[in-house]
Amino acid sequence: TQVLLEKLYSMGLIRNPQSLEDCEKLPASAFCCRRLPVVMVRMKFCPDLIQAIKFVQQGHVRIGPNIVSNPALLVTREMEDHITWAEGSKIRRQVQEFNEEVDDYHLLGN
């Protein structure tokens, strides 16, 4: 039971890794809330779920060094901190321009 509790806690499905009662009350919607597009909307990457799904399918999102194109991916607590826009993504460029953080060095051909 301890392994189950640790796994559910690391996935972000239960709040307390010591309580087996939380597993009994775990709804199916808890799994749906851990999908990548839902987490992106919650973290304010996108205004709505449909746009988040499109960005993931088109390859604009990466988790760590890996580009993700599967919107059904379940995001763990550890993975949440590593969600960013992909390197070559036009969305990333727009965000950098908006925040005035754009680096034009790669446009010079160097």
Short mmCIF file of C-alpha atoms in Angstrom, two decimals:
data_model
loop_
_atom_site.label_atom_id
_atom_site.label_comp_id
_atom_site.label_asym_id
_atom_site.label_seq_id
_atom_site.Cartn_x
_atom_site.Cartn_y
_atom_site.Cartn_z
CA THR A 1 0.00 0.00 0.00
CA GLN A 2 2.91 2.36 0.65
CA VAL A 3 4.06 2.07 -2.97
CA LEU A 4 0.55 2.89 -4.20
CA LEU A 5 0.33 5.93 -1.92
CA GLU A 6 3.74 7.21 -3.04
CA LYS A 7 2.84 6.75 -6.71
CA LEU A 8 -0.50 8.55 -6.39
CA TYR A 9 1.13 11.37 -4.42
CA SER A 10 3.94 11.83 -6.96
CA MET A 11 1.35 11.97 -9.74
CA GLY A 12 -0.46 14.73 -7.84
CA LEU A 13 -3.66 12.74 -7.41
CA ILE A 14 -3.74 12.79 -3.60
CA ARG A 15 -2.62 15.49 -1.18
CA ASN A 16 -1.43 13.32 1.71
CA PRO A 17 0.99 10.43 1.03
CA GLN A 18 0.05 8.83 4.36
CA SER A 19 -3.72 8.51 3.99
CA LEU A 20 -5.22 5.42 2.36
CA GLU A 21 -8.69 6.99 2.69
CA ASP A 22 -7.80 9.45 -0.09
CA CYS A 23 -7.33 6.51 -2.49
CA GLU A 24 -10.81 5.28 -1.73
CA LYS A 25 -12.34 8.67 -2.56
CA LEU A 26 -10.23 9.25 -5.68
CA PRO A 27 -12.52 10.22 -8.60
CA ALA A 28 -11.75 9.62 -12.27
CA SER A 29 -11.77 13.38 -12.81
CA ALA A 30 -8.55 13.60 -10.75
CA PHE A 31 -6.74 11.76 -13.55
CA CYS A 32 -8.24 14.09 -16.14
CA CYS A 33 -6.98 17.13 -14.21
CA ARG A 34 -3.40 15.84 -14.50
CA ARG A 35 -3.40 15.73 -18.32
CA LEU A 36 -0.90 18.07 -19.98
CA PRO A 37 -3.37 20.53 -21.61
CA VAL A 38 -5.28 20.96 -18.34
CA VAL A 39 -2.05 21.63 -16.44
CA MET A 40 -1.00 24.14 -19.13
CA VAL A 41 -4.27 26.06 -18.71
CA ARG A 42 -3.88 26.00 -14.92
CA MET A 43 -0.30 27.33 -15.25
CA LYS A 44 -1.54 30.10 -17.63
CA PHE A 45 0.32 28.86 -20.71
CA CYS A 46 -2.97 29.03 -22.66
CA PRO A 47 -6.31 30.74 -22.16
CA ASP A 48 -8.41 27.67 -22.91
CA LEU A 49 -8.22 23.91 -23.19
CA ILE A 50 -8.79 23.66 -26.96
CA GLN A 51 -5.84 25.92 -27.70
CA ALA A 52 -3.64 24.00 -25.26
CA ILE A 53 -4.49 20.72 -27.00
CA LYS A 54 -3.59 22.23 -30.39
CA PHE A 55 -0.26 23.56 -29.13
CA VAL A 56 0.66 20.14 -27.72
CA GLN A 57 -0.36 18.30 -30.90
CA GLN A 58 1.62 20.73 -33.06
CA GLY A 59 4.79 20.19 -31.01
CA HIS A 60 5.09 23.60 -29.36
CA VAL A 61 5.48 22.16 -25.85
CA ARG A 62 8.36 20.36 -24.22
CA ILE A 63 8.87 18.80 -20.82
CA GLY A 64 12.53 18.95 -19.93
CA PRO A 65 14.50 18.20 -23.12
CA ASN A 66 11.68 16.18 -24.78
CA ILE A 67 9.09 17.67 -27.12
CA VAL A 68 5.65 16.32 -26.28
CA SER A 69 2.93 15.81 -28.90
CA ASN A 70 0.54 13.60 -26.92
CA PRO A 71 -2.16 15.63 -25.14
CA ALA A 72 -3.14 12.60 -23.03
CA LEU A 73 0.17 12.64 -21.15
CA LEU A 74 -0.31 12.59 -17.36
CA VAL A 75 1.90 15.20 -15.71
CA THR A 76 3.52 14.35 -12.38
CA ARG A 77 4.43 16.89 -9.70
CA GLU A 78 8.08 16.79 -10.79
CA MET A 79 7.24 17.31 -14.46
CA GLU A 80 5.17 20.45 -13.77
CA ASP A 81 8.28 22.52 -13.14
CA HIS A 82 9.83 21.55 -16.48
CA ILE A 83 6.98 22.46 -18.85
CA THR A 84 8.16 25.10 -21.34
CA TRP A 85 7.73 26.07 -24.97
CA ALA A 86 9.86 24.16 -27.49
CA GLU A 87 13.07 25.80 -28.75
CA GLY A 88 11.99 26.44 -32.34
CA SER A 89 8.41 27.32 -31.44
CA LYS A 90 6.89 30.53 -32.75
CA ILE A 91 4.88 30.72 -29.53
CA ARG A 92 8.13 30.87 -27.54
CA ARG A 93 9.37 33.67 -29.78
CA GLN A 94 6.14 35.65 -29.29
CA VAL A 95 6.37 35.27 -25.51
CA GLN A 96 10.00 36.41 -25.54
CA GLU A 97 9.15 39.42 -27.69
CA PHE A 98 6.30 40.34 -25.37
CA ASN A 99 8.56 40.07 -22.32
CA GLU A 100 11.37 41.88 -24.17
CA GLU A 101 13.69 38.89 -23.65
CA VAL A 102 14.23 38.00 -27.31
CA ASP A 103 17.80 37.24 -28.36
CA ASP A 104 18.41 38.02 -32.05
CA TYR A 105 21.89 36.47 -32.09
CA HIS A 106 20.72 33.34 -33.93
CA LEU A 107 19.12 35.50 -36.65
CA LEU A 108 22.54 36.91 -37.58
CA GLY A 109 23.61 33.57 -39.01
CA ASN A 110 26.16 32.81 -36.27
#
